[in-house]
Coordinates of C-alpha atoms and ligand atoms in Angstrom, one line a residue:
M761 CA 9.8 66.5 7.3
S762 CA 11.0 68.8 10.4
K763 CA 9.8 67.1 13.4
N764 CA 9.5 70.7 15.5
P765 CA 5.3 71.2 15.3
S766 CA 5.7 75.3 15.4
A767 CA 8.1 75.4 12.3
Q768 CA 7.3 77.9 10.0
L769 CA 4.9 75.6 7.1
I770 CA 5.8 75.9 3.6
L771 CA 3.5 74.9 0.8
V772 CA 5.6 73.9 -2.6
V773 CA 3.9 74.1 -5.3
E774 CA 5.4 72.8 -8.4
D775 CA 4.8 69.7 -10.9
D776 CA 8.2 68.9 -12.0
A777 CA 9.3 66.2 -9.4
A778 CA 12.8 67.0 -10.0
V779 CA 12.8 70.8 -9.2
R780 CA 9.9 69.7 -6.3
N781 CA 12.7 67.3 -4.5
L782 CA 15.2 69.9 -4.9
I783 CA 12.8 72.2 -2.8
T784 CA 11.7 70.1 -0.6
C785 CA 15.3 69.2 0.2
A786 CA 16.2 72.4 1.2
L787 CA 13.3 73.0 3.2
E788 CA 14.2 70.2 5.2
M789 CA 17.5 70.6 5.9
H790 CA 16.8 74.0 7.2
D791 CA 13.9 72.7 9.9
Y792 CA 11.1 73.9 7.6
R793 CA 7.4 71.8 7.7
F794 CA 6.4 71.7 4.3
E795 CA 3.3 70.0 2.2
V796 CA 3.3 69.8 -1.1
A797 CA 1.1 70.5 -4.6
C798 CA 1.0 69.4 -7.8
D799 CA -1.2 71.2 -9.6
G800 CA -3.5 74.5 -9.0
E801 CA -6.7 73.4 -8.3
N802 CA -4.6 71.6 -5.0
A803 CA -2.9 74.5 -4.3
V804 CA -5.4 76.9 -3.5
L805 CA -7.7 73.9 -1.4
D806 CA -3.9 73.4 0.3
A807 CA -3.7 77.0 0.9
A808 CA -7.1 77.3 2.5
S809 CA -6.9 74.0 4.6
R810 CA -3.0 74.3 5.5
N811 CA -3.0 77.6 6.4
P812 CA 0.7 78.0 5.3
D813 CA 3.3 80.7 6.4
L814 CA 4.5 81.1 3.0
I815 CA 3.9 79.9 -0.7
L816 CA 6.6 78.8 -3.4
L817 CA 4.7 78.6 -6.6
D818 CA 5.7 77.4 -10.1
L819 CA 3.7 79.6 -12.5
G820 CA 3.8 76.7 -15.3
L821 CA 1.1 74.3 -13.8
P822 CA -0.7 71.3 -15.6
D823 CA -4.4 72.7 -14.8
I824 CA -5.1 76.1 -13.8
D825 CA -2.1 78.8 -14.3
G826 CA -0.1 79.9 -11.7
V827 CA -1.4 83.7 -11.8
R828 CA -4.9 82.2 -11.4
V829 CA -3.7 80.4 -8.4
I830 CA -2.4 83.8 -6.6
E831 CA -6.0 85.7 -7.7
K832 CA -7.7 83.0 -6.0
V833 CA -5.4 83.2 -2.8
R834 CA -5.7 86.8 -2.7
A835 CA -9.1 87.1 -2.5
W836 CA -8.6 85.7 1.1
S837 CA -5.0 85.9 2.4
T838 CA -1.7 88.0 2.4
V839 CA 0.2 84.9 2.7
P840 CA 3.7 85.8 0.9
I841 CA 4.0 83.9 -2.4
I842 CA 7.2 83.4 -3.9
V843 CA 6.6 82.5 -7.6
I844 CA 9.2 80.2 -9.5
S845 CA 9.2 80.4 -12.8
A846 CA 10.9 79.4 -16.2
R847 CA 12.7 81.9 -18.5
T848 CA 10.0 81.5 -20.9
E849 CA 7.4 82.6 -18.4
D850 CA 8.5 86.2 -18.3
A851 CA 5.4 87.9 -19.1
D852 CA 3.7 86.1 -16.6
K853 CA 5.9 86.7 -14.2
I854 CA 4.9 90.3 -14.3
G855 CA 1.3 89.5 -14.3
A856 CA 2.2 87.3 -11.2
L857 CA 3.8 90.4 -9.4
D858 CA 1.0 92.8 -10.3
A859 CA -1.5 89.7 -9.3
G860 CA -0.2 90.1 -5.9
A861 CA 3.0 88.1 -5.6
D862 CA 5.7 89.3 -3.3
D863 CA 8.8 87.8 -5.2
Y864 CA 10.0 85.6 -8.0
L865 CA 12.8 83.2 -8.4
T866 CA 13.4 82.5 -12.3
K867 CA 14.7 78.9 -13.0
P868 CA 17.4 77.3 -12.8
F869 CA 17.9 78.8 -9.1
S870 CA 20.5 78.4 -6.1
V871 CA 19.1 76.8 -3.2
D872 CA 21.2 79.8 -1.1
E873 CA 19.1 82.3 -3.1
L874 CA 15.7 80.2 -2.6
L875 CA 16.3 80.3 1.4
A876 CA 17.5 83.6 1.6
R877 CA 14.3 84.9 -0.4
V878 CA 12.2 82.5 2.0
R879 CA 13.4 83.9 5.0
A880 CA 13.1 87.7 3.5
G881 CA 9.4 86.5 2.5
L882 CA 8.7 85.4 6.2
R883 CA 10.5 88.3 8.1
R884 CA 8.2 90.5 5.9
A885 CA 5.0 88.8 6.8
G886 CA 6.0 88.6 10.6
M887 CA 6.7 92.4 10.0
A888 CA 3.1 93.2 9.0
A889 CA 1.7 91.0 11.9
E890 CA 3.4 93.0 14.9
G891 CA 0.8 96.0 13.9
P892 CA 0.8 99.3 12.5
E893 CA 3.8 100.4 10.8
A894 CA 6.6 102.3 12.5
S895 CA 6.7 105.9 11.8
V896 CA 9.8 105.7 10.6
F897 CA 11.9 103.6 8.2
E898 CA 15.5 102.7 8.5
N899 CA 17.7 100.7 6.2
G900 CA 21.5 100.6 6.8
P901 CA 22.0 104.4 5.6
L902 CA 18.6 105.2 4.8
K903 CA 16.0 106.8 7.4
I904 CA 12.8 107.8 6.2
D905 CA 10.5 110.3 8.8
Y906 CA 7.1 109.3 7.1
A907 CA 5.1 112.0 9.8
A908 CA 7.6 114.4 8.9
G909 CA 8.0 113.8 5.0
C910 CA 11.7 113.3 5.4
A911 CA 14.5 110.8 4.2
Y912 CA 18.4 111.3 5.4
L913 CA 21.1 109.5 4.3
D914 CA 24.1 108.7 7.2
G915 CA 22.0 111.5 9.0
E916 CA 21.9 113.7 6.1
E917 CA 18.4 115.4 5.1
L918 CA 18.3 114.6 1.4
H919 CA 16.7 117.2 -1.2
L920 CA 14.5 114.9 -3.1
T921 CA 11.7 116.1 -5.5
P922 CA 7.5 115.0 -4.9
I923 CA 7.9 112.5 -6.9
E924 CA 11.2 110.8 -5.9
Y925 CA 9.9 111.1 -2.2
K926 CA 6.9 108.9 -3.4
I927 CA 8.9 106.6 -4.9
L928 CA 11.2 105.7 -2.2
V929 CA 8.3 105.7 0.4
L930 CA 6.8 103.6 -2.0
L931 CA 9.8 101.2 -2.3
A932 CA 10.8 101.1 1.4
R933 CA 7.0 100.3 2.6
N934 CA 7.5 97.0 0.3
V935 CA 11.0 96.6 1.2
G936 CA 11.8 92.9 -0.2
K937 CA 9.8 93.0 -2.7
V938 CA 10.1 93.6 -6.3
L939 CA 7.6 96.4 -7.5
T940 CA 6.4 95.9 -11.1
H941 CA 7.0 99.1 -13.5
T942 CA 3.1 98.8 -13.9
F943 CA 2.5 99.1 -9.8
I944 CA 5.1 102.1 -9.6
T945 CA 3.4 104.0 -12.3
Q946 CA 0.1 103.4 -11.3
R947 CA 0.6 104.2 -7.9
I948 CA 2.7 107.5 -8.9
W949 CA 0.8 108.6 -11.3
G950 CA -2.0 106.7 -11.6
T951 CA -1.4 105.4 -15.3
S952 CA 1.2 103.0 -16.9
W953 CA 1.9 104.5 -20.4
D954 CA 4.9 103.9 -21.9
S955 CA 5.8 107.5 -21.4
D956 CA 5.3 106.9 -17.2
I957 CA 7.5 104.1 -17.7
A958 CA 10.1 105.7 -19.3
S959 CA 9.8 108.7 -16.7
L960 CA 10.1 106.0 -13.8
R961 CA 13.6 105.4 -15.4
V962 CA 14.7 109.1 -15.3
F963 CA 13.5 109.2 -11.9
M964 CA 14.8 106.4 -10.7
A965 CA 18.5 107.8 -11.9
T966 CA 17.8 110.9 -10.1
L967 CA 16.8 109.3 -6.7
R968 CA 19.9 106.7 -7.1
K969 CA 22.3 109.6 -7.6
K970 CA 20.9 111.2 -3.8
I971 CA 20.8 107.9 -2.0
E972 CA 23.5 105.4 -3.6
R973 CA 27.0 105.9 -3.0
D974 CA 27.9 104.4 -6.2
P975 CA 24.9 104.5 -8.5
A976 CA 25.9 102.3 -11.0
H977 CA 26.1 99.7 -8.2
P978 CA 23.2 100.4 -6.2
L979 CA 22.9 98.8 -3.3
L980 CA 19.5 99.8 -1.7
I981 CA 17.4 99.7 -4.9
K982 CA 18.3 96.9 -6.9
T983 CA 16.8 96.7 -10.7
S984 CA 14.7 93.7 -12.0
V985 CA 15.6 94.0 -15.9
G986 CA 12.6 94.3 -17.6
V987 CA 10.4 93.8 -14.7
G988 CA 10.5 96.4 -11.9
Y989 CA 13.0 97.4 -9.0
R990 CA 13.3 96.4 -5.4
M991 CA 14.7 98.0 -2.3
Q992 CA 16.4 95.3 -0.5
R993 CA 17.5 95.4 3.2
V994 CA 21.0 96.0 4.1
Ligands
CA1528 CA1 5.7 73.3 -14.0

């Protein structure tokens, strides 16, 4: 356990001792403090009493479902929650994101990826705490001037349709976070029919042609297959 009392505190919720040890060893080596909970009820109690900076949450818990844990914690907290799920829990993963999780990792995962997601989650929370959002968003070659309603790539104004612009802004305002198809279509069209999700794919393809240097290997907007999209920091 980190001796540094100002180190960030991570709540690790996992009933599998081997996975739990893997996670806590990695956190310890990188100077995080951690707290462990082995079931959902204790996770909710610890989230309230220990006020962690981030929660790593296994979805398959012995008592209450991980999604239920997110719903309970989200009733009072905006703490970043990264879900850790087995591949068989894919549908739950989407439910978890829609319930308010920020990100997910699928088992088996690499420790490097885990730590990268933890850093991104903590960074995003830190930026949110700094107060009102900047009126200009910059990410690599991309710049969005929210006030002017314009987006630029390498300084050149992009000619986006209103829907493409809305999708781009939604992803930018949630940079680093996986947004599910349902979340995006609800925000853009107010509904989430299969036809909306099909439309989203089309708009995403046209948007990528405009903002990605190589749309076949997108850098800014990553696809989470079967789940949704994430804008990543570049
Ligand atoms: Ca489990």
